[in-house]
PDB file of C-alpha atoms in Angstrom:
ATOM      1  CA  MET A   1      10.033  14.074 -44.401  1.00 52.00           C
ATOM      2  CA  SER A   2       7.096  14.962 -41.975  1.00 64.00           C
ATOM      3  CA  GLN A   3       7.103  13.313 -38.732  1.00 73.00           C
ATOM      4  CA  THR A   4       3.733  11.943 -37.218  1.00 72.00           C
ATOM      5  CA  ILE A   5       3.008  11.307 -33.670  1.00 71.00           C
ATOM      6  CA  LEU A   6       0.852   8.265 -33.668  1.00 75.00           C
ATOM      7  CA  LYS A   7      -1.709   8.097 -31.088  1.00 76.00           C
ATOM      8  CA  PRO A   8      -1.643   4.541 -29.118  1.00 82.00           C
ATOM      9  CA  ARG A   9      -4.622   2.379 -29.454  1.00 87.00           C
ATOM     10  CA  PRO A  10      -7.379   3.192 -27.102  1.00 86.00           C
ATOM     11  CA  THR A  11      -7.134  -0.071 -24.991  1.00 92.00           C
ATOM     12  CA  ALA A  12      -7.280   1.693 -21.290  1.00 94.00           C
ATOM     13  CA  SER A  13     -10.129   3.743 -22.233  1.00 94.00           C
ATOM     14  CA  PHE A  14     -11.766   1.296 -24.540  1.00 96.00           C
ATOM     15  CA  PHE A  15     -12.037  -1.229 -21.091  1.00 97.00           C
ATOM     16  CA  GLY A  16     -13.305   1.671 -18.959  1.00 96.00           C
ATOM     17  CA  VAL A  17     -16.181   1.946 -21.326  1.00 96.00           C
ATOM     18  CA  ILE A  18     -16.969  -1.790 -20.943  1.00 97.00           C
ATOM     19  CA  PHE A  19     -16.361  -1.573 -17.024  1.00 97.00           C
ATOM     20  CA  GLY A  20     -18.569   1.677 -16.824  1.00 97.00           C
ATOM     21  CA  ALA A  21     -21.432   0.099 -18.930  1.00 97.00           C
ATOM     22  CA  CYS A  22     -21.228  -2.945 -16.764  1.00 97.00           C
ATOM     23  CA  ALA A  23     -21.283  -0.939 -13.692  1.00 97.00           C
ATOM     24  CA  LEU A  24     -24.059   1.212 -14.722  1.00 96.00           C
ATOM     25  CA  LEU A  25     -26.398  -1.594 -15.821  1.00 96.00           C
ATOM     26  CA  ILE A  26     -25.419  -3.870 -12.501  1.00 96.00           C
ATOM     27  CA  VAL A  27     -26.439  -0.511 -10.247  1.00 95.00           C
ATOM     28  CA  MET A  28     -29.502   0.384 -12.355  1.00 94.00           C
ATOM     29  CA  THR A  29     -30.576  -3.204 -12.033  1.00 94.00           C
ATOM     30  CA  HIS A  30     -29.974  -3.720  -8.830  1.00 92.00           C
ATOM     31  CA  PHE A  31     -32.215  -0.552  -7.841  1.00 91.00           C
ATOM     32  CA  TRP A  32     -35.020  -1.632  -9.936  1.00 91.00           C
ATOM     33  CA  ILE A  33     -35.313  -5.022  -9.738  1.00 91.00           C
ATOM     34  CA  GLY A  34     -33.596  -5.620  -6.500  1.00 81.00           C
ATOM     35  CA  PRO A  35     -33.141  -5.918  -3.468  1.00 85.00           C
ATOM     36  CA  PHE A  36     -32.753 -10.031  -4.224  1.00 86.00           C
ATOM     37  CA  THR A  37     -32.395 -10.898  -0.118  1.00 85.00           C
ATOM     38  CA  PRO A  38     -35.627 -11.535   1.293  1.00 84.00           C
ATOM     39  CA  GLN A  39     -36.367  -7.957   3.230  1.00 78.00           C
ATOM     40  CA  GLN A  40     -38.792  -7.137   5.999  1.00 76.00           C
ATOM     41  CA  ASP A  41     -41.479  -4.813   5.594  1.00 78.00           C
ATOM     42  CA  ILE A  42     -40.519  -1.519   5.012  1.00 72.00           C
ATOM     43  CA  SER A  43     -43.296  -0.599   8.269  1.00 71.00           C
ATOM     44  CA  VAL A  44     -41.898  -3.241   9.936  1.00 74.00           C
ATOM     45  CA  SER A  45     -38.391  -1.924   9.697  1.00 76.00           C
ATOM     46  CA  ILE A  46     -39.040   1.870  10.331  1.00 71.00           C
ATOM     47  CA  GLY A  47     -41.041   0.850  13.481  1.00 75.00           C
ATOM     48  CA  GLU A  48     -37.812  -1.461  15.052  1.00 80.00           C
ATOM     49  CA  ILE A  49     -35.754   1.508  13.851  1.00 77.00           C
ATOM     50  CA  ALA A  50     -38.098   4.599  16.006  1.00 75.00           C
ATOM     51  CA  GLY A  51     -38.114   1.657  18.602  1.00 80.00           C
ATOM     52  CA  GLU A  52     -34.533   1.259  18.707  1.00 82.00           C
ATOM     53  CA  ILE A  53     -33.837   5.086  18.938  1.00 79.00           C
ATOM     54  CA  ARG A  54     -36.240   5.214  21.691  1.00 79.00           C
ATOM     55  CA  GLN A  55     -34.502   2.636  23.757  1.00 82.00           C
ATOM     56  CA  ALA A  56     -31.375   4.079  22.966  1.00 81.00           C
ATOM     57  CA  ALA A  57     -32.213   7.286  24.391  1.00 79.00           C
ATOM     58  CA  ALA A  58     -33.906   6.098  27.280  1.00 80.00           C
ATOM     59  CA  ARG A  59     -30.313   3.881  28.307  1.00 80.00           C
ATOM     60  CA  ALA A  60     -28.506   7.287  27.573  1.00 79.00           C
ATOM     61  CA  LEU A  61     -30.674   8.851  30.013  1.00 78.00           C
ATOM     62  CA  THR A  62     -30.199   6.721  32.602  1.00 83.00           C
ATOM     63  CA  GLY A  63     -26.590   5.610  32.362  1.00 80.00           C
ATOM     64  CA  ALA A  64     -27.301   1.757  31.359  1.00 79.00           C
ATOM     65  CA  PRO A  65     -24.663   0.572  28.841  1.00 81.00           C
ATOM     66  CA  GLN A  66     -25.846   0.540  25.041  1.00 77.00           C
ATOM     67  CA  THR A  67     -26.251  -2.752  23.272  1.00 78.00           C
ATOM     68  CA  GLU A  68     -23.221  -4.279  21.283  1.00 81.00           C
ATOM     69  CA  PRO A  69     -23.369  -3.724  17.598  1.00 79.00           C
ATOM     70  CA  GLN A  70     -24.182  -6.781  15.707  1.00 81.00           C
ATOM     71  CA  VAL A  71     -22.595  -7.615  12.279  1.00 82.00           C
ATOM     72  CA  ASN A  72     -24.978  -8.188   9.040  1.00 81.00           C
ATOM     73  CA  PRO A  73     -24.118 -11.064   7.236  1.00 85.00           C
ATOM     74  CA  TRP A  74     -22.961 -10.664   3.618  1.00 87.00           C
ATOM     75  CA  ASN A  75     -25.572 -11.522   0.788  1.00 90.00           C
ATOM     76  CA  ILE A  76     -26.138 -10.776  -2.742  1.00 92.00           C
ATOM     77  CA  ASP A  77     -27.169  -7.269  -2.625  1.00 91.00           C
ATOM     78  CA  ASP A  78     -24.102  -6.137  -1.022  1.00 91.00           C
ATOM     79  CA  THR A  79     -22.285  -8.499  -3.036  1.00 93.00           C
ATOM     80  CA  LEU A  80     -23.774  -6.375  -6.319  1.00 93.00           C
ATOM     81  CA  LYS A  81     -23.248  -2.925  -4.753  1.00 93.00           C
ATOM     82  CA  LEU A  82     -19.367  -3.637  -4.098  1.00 95.00           C
ATOM     83  CA  ILE A  83     -19.069  -4.711  -7.983  1.00 96.00           C
ATOM     84  CA  GLY A  84     -20.951  -2.194  -9.066  1.00 95.00           C
ATOM     85  CA  THR A  85     -18.659   0.303  -7.005  1.00 95.00           C
ATOM     86  CA  LEU A  86     -15.355  -1.216  -8.043  1.00 97.00           C
ATOM     87  CA  LEU A  87     -16.267  -1.573 -11.712  1.00 97.00           C
ATOM     88  CA  ALA A  88     -17.335   2.041 -11.841  1.00 97.00           C
ATOM     89  CA  GLY A  89     -14.037   3.103  -9.950  1.00 97.00           C
ATOM     90  CA  SER A  90     -12.320   1.131 -12.720  1.00 97.00           C
ATOM     91  CA  ALA A  91     -14.241   2.790 -15.431  1.00 97.00           C
ATOM     92  CA  VAL A  92     -12.611   6.385 -13.645  1.00 97.00           C
ATOM     93  CA  VAL A  93      -9.077   5.313 -13.542  1.00 97.00           C
ATOM     94  CA  LEU A  94      -8.954   3.619 -16.825  1.00 97.00           C
ATOM     95  CA  GLY A  95     -10.320   6.668 -18.411  1.00 97.00           C
ATOM     96  CA  ILE A  96      -7.769   8.790 -16.512  1.00 97.00           C
ATOM     97  CA  ILE A  97      -4.814   6.393 -17.724  1.00 96.00           C
ATOM     98  CA  GLY A  98      -6.258   6.606 -21.267  1.00 95.00           C
ATOM     99  CA  TYR A  99      -5.905  10.304 -20.938  1.00 95.00           C
ATOM    100  CA  ILE A 100      -2.318  10.195 -19.577  1.00 95.00           C
ATOM    101  CA  ARG A 101      -1.610   7.787 -22.495  1.00 93.00           C
ATOM    102  CA  HIS A 102      -3.211  10.652 -24.955  1.00 92.00           C
ATOM    103  CA  GLU A 103      -5.932   8.060 -26.275  1.00 93.00           C
ATOM    104  CA  ALA A 104      -8.584   9.116 -28.289  1.00 92.00           C
ATOM    105  CA  LYS A 105     -11.004  11.799 -26.937  1.00 94.00           C
ATOM    106  CA  ARG A 106     -14.271   9.626 -26.973  1.00 95.00           C
ATOM    107  CA  PRO A 107     -13.317   6.341 -25.400  1.00 95.00           C
ATOM    108  CA  ILE A 108     -12.136   8.441 -22.330  1.00 96.00           C
ATOM    109  CA  ILE A 109     -15.361  10.431 -22.252  1.00 96.00           C
ATOM    110  CA  GLY A 110     -17.218   7.578 -22.465  1.00 96.00           C
ATOM    111  CA  ALA A 111     -15.251   5.930 -19.593  1.00 97.00           C
ATOM    112  CA  LEU A 112     -15.419   8.778 -17.460  1.00 97.00           C
ATOM    113  CA  ALA A 113     -18.874   9.311 -18.245  1.00 97.00           C
ATOM    114  CA  LEU A 114     -20.327   5.735 -17.424  1.00 97.00           C
ATOM    115  CA  GLY A 115     -18.103   5.465 -14.405  1.00 97.00           C
ATOM    116  CA  ILE A 116     -18.897   8.716 -13.084  1.00 97.00           C
ATOM    117  CA  GLY A 117     -22.517   7.779 -14.078  1.00 96.00           C
ATOM    118  CA  ALA A 118     -23.174   4.806 -12.038  1.00 96.00           C
ATOM    119  CA  ILE A 119     -21.334   6.426  -9.269  1.00 96.00           C
ATOM    120  CA  LEU A 120     -23.562   9.122  -8.880  1.00 96.00           C
ATOM    121  CA  PHE A 121     -26.493   7.181  -9.854  1.00 95.00           C
ATOM    122  CA  GLN A 122     -25.861   5.248  -6.500  1.00 92.00           C
ATOM    123  CA  VAL A 123     -25.111   8.415  -4.107  1.00 94.00           C
ATOM    124  CA  VAL A 124     -28.301  10.348  -5.404  1.00 95.00           C
ATOM    125  CA  THR A 125     -30.512   7.387  -4.853  1.00 92.00           C
ATOM    126  CA  TRP A 126     -29.187   6.655  -1.633  1.00 90.00           C
ATOM    127  CA  ALA A 127     -29.167  10.196  -0.585  1.00 95.00           C
ATOM    128  CA  ILE A 128     -32.421  10.590  -1.629  1.00 95.00           C
ATOM    129  CA  LEU A 129     -33.594   7.660   0.058  1.00 90.00           C
ATOM    130  CA  LEU A 130     -31.959   8.675   3.495  1.00 92.00           C
ATOM    131  CA  VAL A 131     -33.784  12.096   3.449  1.00 94.00           C
ATOM    132  CA  VAL A 132     -37.097  10.446   2.741  1.00 91.00           C
ATOM    133  CA  GLY A 133     -36.439   7.786   5.528  1.00 85.00           C
ATOM    134  CA  VAL A 134     -35.678  10.613   8.168  1.00 87.00           C
ATOM    135  CA  ILE A 135     -38.886  12.362   7.360  1.00 90.00           C
ATOM    136  CA  LEU A 136     -40.593   9.382   7.793  1.00 84.00           C
ATOM    137  CA  LEU A 137     -38.672   8.573  11.280  1.00 80.00           C
ATOM    138  CA  ILE A 138     -39.279  12.138  12.546  1.00 85.00           C
ATOM    139  CA  GLY A 139     -42.780  11.811  11.482  1.00 83.00           C
ATOM    140  CA  ILE A 140     -43.350   8.225  13.558  1.00 77.00           C
ATOM    141  CA  MET A 141     -41.303   9.526  16.145  1.00 76.00           C
ATOM    142  CA  GLN A 142     -43.735  12.962  16.803  1.00 81.00           C
ATOM    143  CA  ASN A 143     -46.558  10.415  16.729  1.00 78.00           C
ATOM    144  CA  MET A 144     -44.970   7.855  19.129  1.00 71.00           C
ATOM    145  CA  GLY A 145     -44.389  10.881  21.674  1.00 68.00           C
ATOM    146  CA  GLU A 146     -48.092  11.943  21.330  1.00 64.00           C
ATOM    147  CA  ILE A 147     -49.522   8.608  21.716  1.00 59.00           C
ATOM    148  CA  LEU A 148     -46.927   7.582  24.202  1.00 55.00           C
ATOM    149  CA  GLY A 149     -47.564  10.850  26.413  1.00 58.00           C
ATOM    150  CA  ASP A 150     -51.077   9.856  26.659  1.00 55.00           C
ATOM    151  CA  TRP A 151     -50.240   6.749  28.559  1.00 52.00           C
ATOM    152  CA  ILE A 152     -47.395   7.866  30.607  1.00 51.00           C
TER     153      ILE A 152
END
């Protein structure tokens, strides 16, 4: 009589694949089609940021108190980011649970790949946008210094 070890059904990793696929779809849809809430023109936003940096530096030099931070209202874009991140994290956790339960390897790899892919997509795109934004701000601040230097 031979003893065979039955592998459990890949339920955890199967749900991980579903959650990871949904997370990746939400993240990519939000990146390519969004943002869904009305946004200011990028030039206005960058100009306001540059002006706020200049005012904060002036307040710091004069010893004046800094302004209180303002809480941004919750919107659909924040909700989509949260749902995408939660689904991606759930996919990774379910893939790990599937690995612990000795489920089939393909669903485990799929759950981990989709979950980690969704997380990396968010992190890499925001890192690239952050670097580009900092480069633009540096250029604007240098130009503001040259323009305002003539008036002061």
